[in-house]
PDB file of C-alpha atoms in Angstrom:
ATOM      1  CA  MET A 198    -107.100  58.944 -11.831  1.00 45.00           C
ATOM      2  CA  LYS A 199    -108.420  60.914 -14.461  1.00 41.00           C
ATOM      3  CA  SER A 200    -110.787  59.103 -16.913  1.00 37.00           C
ATOM      4  CA  ASP A 201    -110.842  59.788 -20.606  1.00 39.00           C
ATOM      5  CA  GLU A 202    -111.281  57.784 -24.021  1.00 39.00           C
ATOM      6  CA  ALA A 203    -107.681  57.209 -24.931  1.00 45.00           C
ATOM      7  CA  GLY A 204    -106.422  56.450 -28.424  1.00 85.00           C
ATOM      8  CA  VAL A 205    -104.127  53.657 -27.079  1.00 96.00           C
ATOM      9  CA  ARG A 206    -105.554  50.449 -26.006  1.00 97.00           C
ATOM     10  CA  LEU A 207    -104.139  48.239 -23.457  1.00 98.00           C
ATOM     11  CA  TYR A 208    -105.412  44.470 -23.393  1.00 98.00           C
ATOM     12  CA  PHE A 209    -104.579  42.504 -20.490  1.00 98.00           C
ATOM     13  CA  ASP A 210    -105.277  38.980 -19.424  1.00 98.00           C
ATOM     14  CA  GLY A 211    -103.923  36.096 -16.965  1.00 97.00           C
ATOM     15  CA  GLY A 212    -104.396  32.462 -16.452  1.00 92.00           C
ATOM     16  CA  THR A 213    -103.096  29.284 -14.603  1.00 90.00           C
ATOM     17  CA  PHE A 214    -102.232  25.672 -15.855  1.00 85.00           C
ATOM     18  CA  PRO A 215    -103.339  23.092 -15.279  1.00 78.00           C
ATOM     19  CA  LEU A 216    -105.527  23.999 -12.308  1.00 76.00           C
ATOM     20  CA  ASN A 217    -106.176  27.005 -10.242  1.00 82.00           C
ATOM     21  CA  PRO A 218    -103.968  27.732  -8.453  1.00 84.00           C
ATOM     22  CA  GLY A 219    -101.056  26.245 -10.795  1.00 86.00           C
ATOM     23  CA  HIS A 220     -98.524  27.833 -13.106  1.00 91.00           C
ATOM     24  CA  GLY A 221     -99.222  31.284 -13.708  1.00 95.00           C
ATOM     25  CA  GLY A 222     -99.084  33.203 -16.790  1.00 97.00           C
ATOM     26  CA  CYS A 223    -100.162  36.786 -18.085  1.00 98.00           C
ATOM     27  CA  GLY A 224    -100.026  38.799 -21.038  1.00 98.00           C
ATOM     28  CA  ALA A 225    -100.632  42.243 -22.157  1.00 98.00           C
ATOM     29  CA  VAL A 226    -101.360  43.916 -25.627  1.00 98.00           C
ATOM     30  CA  ILE A 227    -100.860  47.490 -26.550  1.00 98.00           C
ATOM     31  CA  ILE A 228    -102.463  48.834 -29.672  1.00 97.00           C
ATOM     32  CA  GLN A 229    -101.800  52.395 -30.976  1.00 93.00           C
ATOM     33  CA  GLU A 230    -102.624  53.620 -34.701  1.00 86.00           C
ATOM     34  CA  ASN A 231    -100.826  51.000 -36.800  1.00 84.00           C
ATOM     35  CA  ASP A 232     -98.538  49.539 -33.961  1.00 92.00           C
ATOM     36  CA  GLU A 233     -99.424  46.668 -31.921  1.00 96.00           C
ATOM     37  CA  GLN A 234     -96.961  45.126 -29.108  1.00 97.00           C
ATOM     38  CA  SER A 235     -97.459  41.925 -27.154  1.00 98.00           C
ATOM     39  CA  PHE A 236     -95.995  41.255 -24.026  1.00 98.00           C
ATOM     40  CA  SER A 237     -95.989  37.762 -21.797  1.00 98.00           C
ATOM     41  CA  LYS A 238     -94.571  36.956 -18.520  1.00 98.00           C
ATOM     42  CA  TYR A 239     -94.342  33.657 -16.555  1.00 97.00           C
ATOM     43  CA  LEU A 240     -95.466  34.308 -12.954  1.00 98.00           C
ATOM     44  CA  GLY A 241     -94.556  31.138 -11.168  1.00 96.00           C
ATOM     45  CA  GLU A 242     -96.157  28.180  -9.361  1.00 92.00           C
ATOM     46  CA  ASN A 243     -99.198  28.251  -7.018  1.00 90.00           C
ATOM     47  CA  ILE A 244    -100.627  31.247  -8.809  1.00 94.00           C
ATOM     48  CA  THR A 245    -104.249  32.006  -8.520  1.00 92.00           C
ATOM     49  CA  ASN A 246    -105.970  33.184 -11.685  1.00 92.00           C
ATOM     50  CA  ASN A 247    -107.064  36.538 -10.067  1.00 95.00           C
ATOM     51  CA  GLN A 248    -103.036  37.046  -9.318  1.00 97.00           C
ATOM     52  CA  ALA A 249    -102.360  36.124 -12.699  1.00 97.00           C
ATOM     53  CA  GLU A 250    -105.000  38.675 -14.087  1.00 98.00           C
ATOM     54  CA  TYR A 251    -103.464  41.348 -11.865  1.00 98.00           C
ATOM     55  CA  GLY A 252    -100.076  40.292 -13.241  1.00 98.00           C
ATOM     56  CA  GLY A 253    -101.525  41.052 -16.824  1.00 98.00           C
ATOM     57  CA  LEU A 254    -102.635  44.310 -16.005  1.00 98.00           C
ATOM     58  CA  ILE A 255     -99.378  45.301 -14.207  1.00 98.00           C
ATOM     59  CA  LEU A 256     -97.687  44.153 -16.834  1.00 98.00           C
ATOM     60  CA  GLY A 257     -99.231  46.180 -19.356  1.00 98.00           C
ATOM     61  CA  LEU A 258     -99.110  49.367 -17.294  1.00 98.00           C
ATOM     62  CA  GLU A 259     -95.630  49.052 -16.879  1.00 98.00           C
ATOM     63  CA  LYS A 260     -94.986  48.688 -20.629  1.00 98.00           C
ATOM     64  CA  ALA A 261     -96.993  51.445 -21.527  1.00 97.00           C
ATOM     65  CA  LEU A 262     -95.296  53.686 -19.146  1.00 98.00           C
ATOM     66  CA  GLU A 263     -91.950  52.684 -20.394  1.00 97.00           C
ATOM     67  CA  MET A 264     -93.343  53.579 -23.880  1.00 96.00           C
ATOM     68  CA  ASN A 265     -93.857  56.829 -22.608  1.00 96.00           C
ATOM     69  CA  ILE A 266     -97.743  56.463 -23.060  1.00 96.00           C
ATOM     70  CA  SER A 267     -99.506  59.220 -20.823  1.00 95.00           C
ATOM     71  CA  SER A 268    -103.256  58.335 -22.064  1.00 96.00           C
ATOM     72  CA  LEU A 269    -104.687  54.867 -21.874  1.00 97.00           C
ATOM     73  CA  GLU A 270    -107.621  52.898 -22.220  1.00 97.00           C
ATOM     74  CA  VAL A 271    -107.344  49.530 -20.526  1.00 98.00           C
ATOM     75  CA  LYS A 272    -109.681  46.501 -21.132  1.00 98.00           C
ATOM     76  CA  GLY A 273    -109.822  43.333 -19.336  1.00 98.00           C
ATOM     77  CA  ASP A 274    -112.201  40.283 -18.807  1.00 95.00           C
ATOM     78  CA  SER A 275    -111.912  40.139 -15.202  1.00 96.00           C
ATOM     79  CA  GLU A 276    -114.836  41.717 -13.779  1.00 96.00           C
ATOM     80  CA  LEU A 277    -113.131  41.456 -10.496  1.00 97.00           C
ATOM     81  CA  VAL A 278    -109.588  42.986 -11.276  1.00 98.00           C
ATOM     82  CA  ILE A 279    -111.595  45.793 -13.264  1.00 98.00           C
ATOM     83  CA  CYS A 280    -114.184  46.514 -10.602  1.00 97.00           C
ATOM     84  CA  GLN A 281    -111.518  46.449  -7.896  1.00 98.00           C
ATOM     85  CA  VAL A 282    -109.181  49.003  -9.661  1.00 98.00           C
ATOM     86  CA  ILE A 283    -111.939  51.613 -10.565  1.00 97.00           C
ATOM     87  CA  GLY A 284    -113.462  50.978  -6.647  1.00 96.00           C
ATOM     88  CA  SER A 285    -116.629  49.418  -7.331  1.00 97.00           C
ATOM     89  CA  TYR A 286    -115.462  46.353  -5.466  1.00 96.00           C
ATOM     90  CA  ARG A 287    -113.095  46.608  -2.275  1.00 96.00           C
ATOM     91  CA  CYS A 288    -110.013  44.280  -2.262  1.00 97.00           C
ATOM     92  CA  ARG A 289    -110.366  42.119   0.684  1.00 94.00           C
ATOM     93  CA  ASN A 290    -108.110  39.302  -0.462  1.00 95.00           C
ATOM     94  CA  SER A 291    -104.575  39.350   1.117  1.00 95.00           C
ATOM     95  CA  GLY A 292    -103.038  37.654  -1.806  1.00 95.00           C
ATOM     96  CA  LEU A 293    -104.336  40.406  -4.123  1.00 97.00           C
ATOM     97  CA  ARG A 294    -104.004  43.388  -2.022  1.00 98.00           C
ATOM     98  CA  PRO A 295    -100.261  44.131  -2.707  1.00 98.00           C
ATOM     99  CA  LEU A 296    -101.151  43.635  -6.384  1.00 98.00           C
ATOM    100  CA  HIS A 297    -104.077  45.972  -6.174  1.00 98.00           C
ATOM    101  CA  ARG A 298    -101.694  48.547  -4.545  1.00 98.00           C
ATOM    102  CA  GLN A 299     -99.218  48.313  -7.343  1.00 98.00           C
ATOM    103  CA  ALA A 300    -101.792  48.344 -10.328  1.00 98.00           C
ATOM    104  CA  ILE A 301    -103.170  51.722  -8.562  1.00 98.00           C
ATOM    105  CA  SER A 302     -99.834  53.232  -7.941  1.00 98.00           C
ATOM    106  CA  LEU A 303     -99.088  52.359 -11.630  1.00 98.00           C
ATOM    107  CA  ALA A 304    -102.433  53.819 -12.893  1.00 98.00           C
ATOM    108  CA  LYS A 305    -102.067  56.892 -11.258  1.00 97.00           C
ATOM    109  CA  GLN A 306     -98.573  57.836 -13.120  1.00 98.00           C
ATOM    110  CA  PHE A 307    -100.870  58.299 -16.529  1.00 97.00           C
ATOM    111  CA  GLU A 308    -102.423  61.667 -17.292  1.00 96.00           C
ATOM    112  CA  HIS A 309    -105.606  59.882 -18.674  1.00 96.00           C
ATOM    113  CA  ILE A 310    -106.801  56.384 -18.005  1.00 97.00           C
ATOM    114  CA  HIS A 311    -110.068  54.562 -18.311  1.00 97.00           C
ATOM    115  CA  PHE A 312    -111.122  51.003 -17.651  1.00 98.00           C
ATOM    116  CA  ASP A 313    -113.196  48.822 -19.283  1.00 97.00           C
ATOM    117  CA  TRP A 314    -114.558  44.998 -18.777  1.00 97.00           C
ATOM    118  CA  ILE A 315    -114.783  43.244 -22.106  1.00 96.00           C
ATOM    119  CA  PRO A 316    -116.159  39.922 -22.821  1.00 92.00           C
ATOM    120  CA  ARG A 317    -113.516  36.913 -23.165  1.00 87.00           C
ATOM    121  CA  GLU A 318    -113.898  36.479 -26.782  1.00 88.00           C
ATOM    122  CA  ILE A 319    -113.039  40.093 -27.531  1.00 93.00           C
ATOM    123  CA  ASN A 320    -109.439  39.544 -25.356  1.00 95.00           C
ATOM    124  CA  LYS A 321    -108.052  36.774 -27.403  1.00 93.00           C
ATOM    125  CA  LYS A 322    -104.865  38.424 -28.260  1.00 96.00           C
ATOM    126  CA  ALA A 323    -104.073  38.970 -24.546  1.00 97.00           C
ATOM    127  CA  ASP A 324    -105.304  35.387 -23.521  1.00 94.00           C
ATOM    128  CA  ALA A 325    -102.977  34.187 -26.217  1.00 94.00           C
ATOM    129  CA  ALA A 326    -100.027  36.228 -24.758  1.00 97.00           C
ATOM    130  CA  ALA A 327    -100.885  34.780 -21.336  1.00 96.00           C
ATOM    131  CA  THR A 328    -100.943  31.116 -22.791  1.00 92.00           C
ATOM    132  CA  GLU A 329     -97.579  31.669 -24.393  1.00 93.00           C
ATOM    133  CA  ALA A 330     -96.022  32.818 -20.826  1.00 95.00           C
ATOM    134  CA  ILE A 331     -96.968  29.121 -19.565  1.00 92.00           C
ATOM    135  CA  GLN A 332     -96.060  27.289 -22.820  1.00 88.00           C
ATOM    136  CA  SER A 333     -92.540  28.878 -22.548  1.00 90.00           C
ATOM    137  CA  VAL A 334     -91.832  27.059 -19.338  1.00 88.00           C
ATOM    138  CA  LEU A 335     -94.013  23.979 -19.640  1.00 80.00           C
ATOM    139  CA  PRO A 336     -93.742  22.881 -23.084  1.00 68.00           C
ATOM    140  CA  GLN A 337     -96.101  19.846 -22.396  1.00 61.00           C
ATOM    141  CA  SER A 338     -98.886  22.432 -22.116  1.00 61.00           C
ATOM    142  CA  LYS A 339     -98.603  23.113 -25.783  1.00 59.00           C
ATOM    143  CA  ALA A 340    -100.207  19.393 -26.347  1.00 64.00           C
ATOM    144  CA  ILE A 341    -103.322  20.106 -28.420  1.00 74.00           C
ATOM    145  CA  ILE A 342    -106.497  17.437 -28.845  1.00 88.00           C
ATOM    146  CA  PRO A 343    -107.430  17.540 -32.371  1.00 88.00           C
ATOM    147  CA  ASP A 344    -111.087  18.650 -33.427  1.00 85.00           C
ATOM    148  CA  ASN A 345    -111.287  15.595 -35.821  1.00 92.00           C
ATOM    149  CA  LEU A 346    -111.568  12.868 -33.505  1.00 95.00           C
ATOM    150  CA  PRO A 347    -114.449  10.454 -33.089  1.00 96.00           C
ATOM    151  CA  LEU A 348    -117.391  11.524 -30.486  1.00 96.00           C
ATOM    152  CA  CYS A 349    -119.523   9.584 -28.392  1.00 97.00           C
ATOM    153  CA  LYS A 350    -123.231  10.184 -28.412  1.00 96.00           C
ATOM    154  CA  ALA A 351    -124.259  12.286 -25.483  1.00 96.00           C
ATOM    155  CA  ARG A 352    -125.607  10.411 -22.402  1.00 96.00           C
ATOM    156  CA  GLU A 353    -129.240  10.393 -21.784  1.00 95.00           C
ATOM    157  CA  GLY A 354    -130.123  12.936 -18.928  1.00 95.00           C
ATOM    158  CA  LEU A 355    -127.001  14.931 -19.866  1.00 97.00           C
ATOM    159  CA  LYS A 356    -127.790  15.703 -23.466  1.00 96.00           C
ATOM    160  CA  LYS A 357    -128.757  19.229 -23.449  1.00 96.00           C
ATOM    161  CA  ARG A 358    -125.749  20.116 -21.296  1.00 96.00           C
ATOM    162  CA  ILE A 359    -123.311  18.064 -23.056  1.00 97.00           C
ATOM    163  CA  ASN A 360    -124.262  19.523 -26.236  1.00 96.00           C
ATOM    164  CA  HIS A 361    -124.481  22.893 -25.083  1.00 95.00           C
ATOM    165  CA  LEU A 362    -120.672  22.333 -23.713  1.00 95.00           C
ATOM    166  CA  ASN A 363    -119.725  20.968 -26.984  1.00 95.00           C
ATOM    167  CA  GLN A 364    -121.004  23.898 -28.956  1.00 93.00           C
ATOM    168  CA  GLN A 365    -119.406  26.541 -26.334  1.00 87.00           C
ATOM    169  CA  GLY A 366    -116.126  24.895 -25.831  1.00 85.00           C
ATOM    170  CA  ASP A 367    -113.880  27.335 -23.851  1.00 73.00           C
ATOM    171  CA  GLY A 368    -116.597  30.025 -24.275  1.00 72.00           C
ATOM    172  CA  ALA A 369    -118.802  28.301 -21.638  1.00 80.00           C
ATOM    173  CA  LYS A 370    -118.896  29.866 -18.207  1.00 80.00           C
ATOM    174  CA  PHE A 371    -117.039  28.265 -15.435  1.00 82.00           C
ATOM    175  CA  LYS A 372    -120.486  27.613 -13.587  1.00 87.00           C
ATOM    176  CA  GLU A 373    -121.750  25.543 -16.654  1.00 92.00           C
ATOM    177  CA  TRP A 374    -119.037  23.067 -15.993  1.00 92.00           C
ATOM    178  CA  ILE A 375    -119.707  22.906 -12.368  1.00 92.00           C
ATOM    179  CA  GLN A 376    -123.478  22.417 -13.106  1.00 94.00           C
ATOM    180  CA  LEU A 377    -122.691  19.255 -15.219  1.00 96.00           C
ATOM    181  CA  LYS A 378    -122.921  16.337 -13.016  1.00 95.00           C
ATOM    182  CA  SER A 379    -122.935  12.456 -14.069  1.00 94.00           C
ATOM    183  CA  GLY A 380    -124.130  11.208 -10.841  1.00 92.00           C
ATOM    184  CA  ARG A 381    -123.545   7.251 -10.961  1.00 94.00           C
ATOM    185  CA  ASP A 382    -123.919   5.858 -14.390  1.00 95.00           C
ATOM    186  CA  GLN A 383    -122.815   3.002 -16.437  1.00 95.00           C
ATOM    187  CA  PHE A 384    -119.449   4.634 -16.901  1.00 96.00           C
ATOM    188  CA  SER A 385    -118.760   5.361 -13.334  1.00 96.00           C
ATOM    189  CA  SER A 386    -117.436   1.785 -12.514  1.00 94.00           C
ATOM    190  CA  LEU A 387    -115.323   1.522 -15.635  1.00 95.00           C
ATOM    191  CA  ARG A 388    -111.561   1.606 -14.583  1.00 92.00           C
ATOM    192  CA  GLY A 389    -108.079   0.435 -16.121  1.00 92.00           C
ATOM    193  CA  THR A 390    -108.159  -1.878 -18.786  1.00 95.00           C
ATOM    194  CA  ARG A 391    -112.115  -2.051 -19.275  1.00 95.00           C
ATOM    195  CA  LEU A 392    -112.054   1.657 -19.438  1.00 97.00           C
ATOM    196  CA  HIS A 393    -109.240   2.064 -21.790  1.00 96.00           C
ATOM    197  CA  GLU A 394    -110.693  -0.620 -24.108  1.00 96.00           C
ATOM    198  CA  ALA A 395    -114.099   1.247 -24.468  1.00 97.00           C
ATOM    199  CA  VAL A 396    -112.241   4.361 -25.767  1.00 97.00           C
ATOM    200  CA  PRO A 397    -110.742   4.728 -29.505  1.00 97.00           C
ATOM    201  CA  ASP A 398    -106.862   4.597 -29.125  1.00 97.00           C
ATOM    202  CA  SER A 399    -106.956   7.844 -31.189  1.00 96.00           C
ATOM    203  CA  VAL A 400    -108.775   9.471 -28.201  1.00 97.00           C
ATOM    204  CA  LEU A 401    -106.965   7.552 -25.544  1.00 96.00           C
ATOM    205  CA  ASP A 402    -103.628   8.568 -26.932  1.00 94.00           C
ATOM    206  CA  ALA A 403    -104.630  12.224 -27.430  1.00 94.00           C
ATOM    207  CA  ILE A 404    -105.938  12.545 -23.689  1.00 94.00           C
ATOM    208  CA  SER A 405    -102.901  11.006 -22.380  1.00 92.00           C
ATOM    209  CA  GLN A 406    -100.599  13.048 -24.059  1.00 87.00           C
ATOM    210  CA  ALA A 407    -102.514  16.401 -23.099  1.00 87.00           C
ATOM    211  CA  LEU A 408    -102.267  15.483 -19.444  1.00 87.00           C
ATOM    212  CA  ILE A 409     -99.153  16.744 -17.615  1.00 77.00           C
ATOM    213  CA  GLU A 410     -97.287  14.220 -15.342  1.00 75.00           C
ATOM    214  CA  ASP A 411     -98.778  15.512 -12.283  1.00 74.00           C
ATOM    215  CA  GLU A 412    -102.199  14.934 -13.872  1.00 80.00           C
ATOM    216  CA  GLN A 413    -102.355  11.361 -14.729  1.00 80.00           C
ATOM    217  CA  ASP A 414    -105.088  10.593 -11.971  1.00 87.00           C
ATOM    218  CA  LEU A 415    -107.327  12.785 -14.499  1.00 93.00           C
ATOM    219  CA  LEU A 416    -106.926  10.197 -17.299  1.00 95.00           C
ATOM    220  CA  ASP A 417    -109.652   7.867 -16.190  1.00 96.00           C
ATOM    221  CA  LYS A 418    -111.888  10.663 -15.298  1.00 96.00           C
ATOM    222  CA  SER A 419    -111.302  12.432 -18.512  1.00 96.00           C
ATOM    223  CA  LEU A 420    -112.184   9.215 -20.506  1.00 97.00           C
ATOM    224  CA  ARG A 421    -115.563   8.778 -18.650  1.00 97.00           C
ATOM    225  CA  TRP A 422    -116.482  12.314 -19.462  1.00 98.00           C
ATOM    226  CA  TYR A 423    -115.520  11.609 -23.239  1.00 98.00           C
ATOM    227  CA  LEU A 424    -117.657   8.498 -23.139  1.00 98.00           C
ATOM    228  CA  ARG A 425    -120.543  10.385 -21.785  1.00 98.00           C
ATOM    229  CA  GLY A 426    -120.324  12.821 -24.802  1.00 98.00           C
ATOM    230  CA  LEU A 427    -118.116  15.500 -24.495  1.00 97.00           C
ATOM    231  CA  LYS A 428    -115.405  16.130 -27.125  1.00 96.00           C
ATOM    232  CA  PRO A 429    -112.037  15.013 -25.987  1.00 96.00           C
ATOM    233  CA  ALA A 430    -110.448  18.324 -25.218  1.00 93.00           C
ATOM    234  CA  LEU A 431    -113.553  19.206 -23.432  1.00 95.00           C
ATOM    235  CA  ALA A 432    -113.837  15.897 -21.307  1.00 96.00           C
ATOM    236  CA  VAL A 433    -110.330  16.973 -19.882  1.00 93.00           C
ATOM    237  CA  LYS A 434    -111.337  20.291 -19.345  1.00 91.00           C
ATOM    238  CA  LYS A 435    -114.310  18.976 -17.487  1.00 94.00           C
ATOM    239  CA  ALA A 436    -111.980  16.579 -15.443  1.00 93.00           C
ATOM    240  CA  ARG A 437    -109.592  19.584 -14.630  1.00 90.00           C
ATOM    241  CA  VAL A 438    -112.693  21.629 -13.404  1.00 90.00           C
ATOM    242  CA  ASP A 439    -113.817  18.852 -10.892  1.00 91.00           C
ATOM    243  CA  ALA A 440    -110.383  18.644  -9.703  1.00 89.00           C
ATOM    244  CA  GLU A 441    -110.147  22.224  -9.023  1.00 84.00           C
ATOM    245  CA  ILE A 442    -113.343  22.352  -7.268  1.00 87.00           C
ATOM    246  CA  SER A 443    -112.074  19.303  -5.111  1.00 87.00           C
ATOM    247  CA  ALA A 444    -108.946  21.036  -4.328  1.00 81.00           C
ATOM    248  CA  ASN A 445    -110.390  24.121  -3.390  1.00 78.00           C
ATOM    249  CA  ILE A 446    -112.977  22.206  -0.919  1.00 84.00           C
ATOM    250  CA  THR A 447    -109.942  20.355   0.697  1.00 81.00           C
ATOM    251  CA  ARG A 448    -108.092  23.703   1.228  1.00 75.00           C
ATOM    252  CA  LYS A 449    -111.001  25.022   2.874  1.00 76.00           C
ATOM    253  CA  LYS A 450    -111.473  22.481   5.381  1.00 77.00           C
ATOM    254  CA  SER A 451    -107.973  22.551   6.157  1.00 74.00           C
ATOM    255  CA  ALA A 452    -107.851  26.032   7.046  1.00 68.00           C
ATOM    256  CA  LEU A 453    -110.989  25.512   9.548  1.00 66.00           C
TER     257      LEU A 453
END
């Protein structure tokens, strides 16, 4: 593969919903001069986030070849995918190897190609395309929790982390969500009616509607994180992150 500063740019992204693995979607955006084209693809169920990221890259490369583009500058926010494709990292995961080989094969068909990692905030268009792919199959994933809902004061002992996450929102790093731990507190024992009555009806309704059918067990967990001070949408995100970590631990134990 030759490397060059190409005039045509390809941005790619992929994601899963509601957890990782989950329903996978990928997106690619090709920009050349005054023309911009966006592509989305639903990848199916039980897709990992890294598989979805590779899906976005493959989708973009295929579309660029169909458009007879010979020189390409590829940009994505997945350090793993970028580094594996350029050879800085080895691809050891059996679920990624076929995708890695496909991406390499497509990349070799360009006269000039260059890969760059970019921060997530610069990759919003490709992220939106990936989200659109999931929403085309799962309309309930479109549920948006309003920003103007009432908030709770951040719990003592968690104030610094919670205020930081509320400011960063989806821009916060995954490890920052993992590092937020409540321990046992006054909200841990709240369940059912007592818990629901402690939350404003507008927040309870918004969070309930944002959770899909398979996620109803996350309702109480989301409400507790709301009471600890997270914004409603971020309380749901925190509950999903915790569920994802628990599921990964269970899978690893089952594999032993």
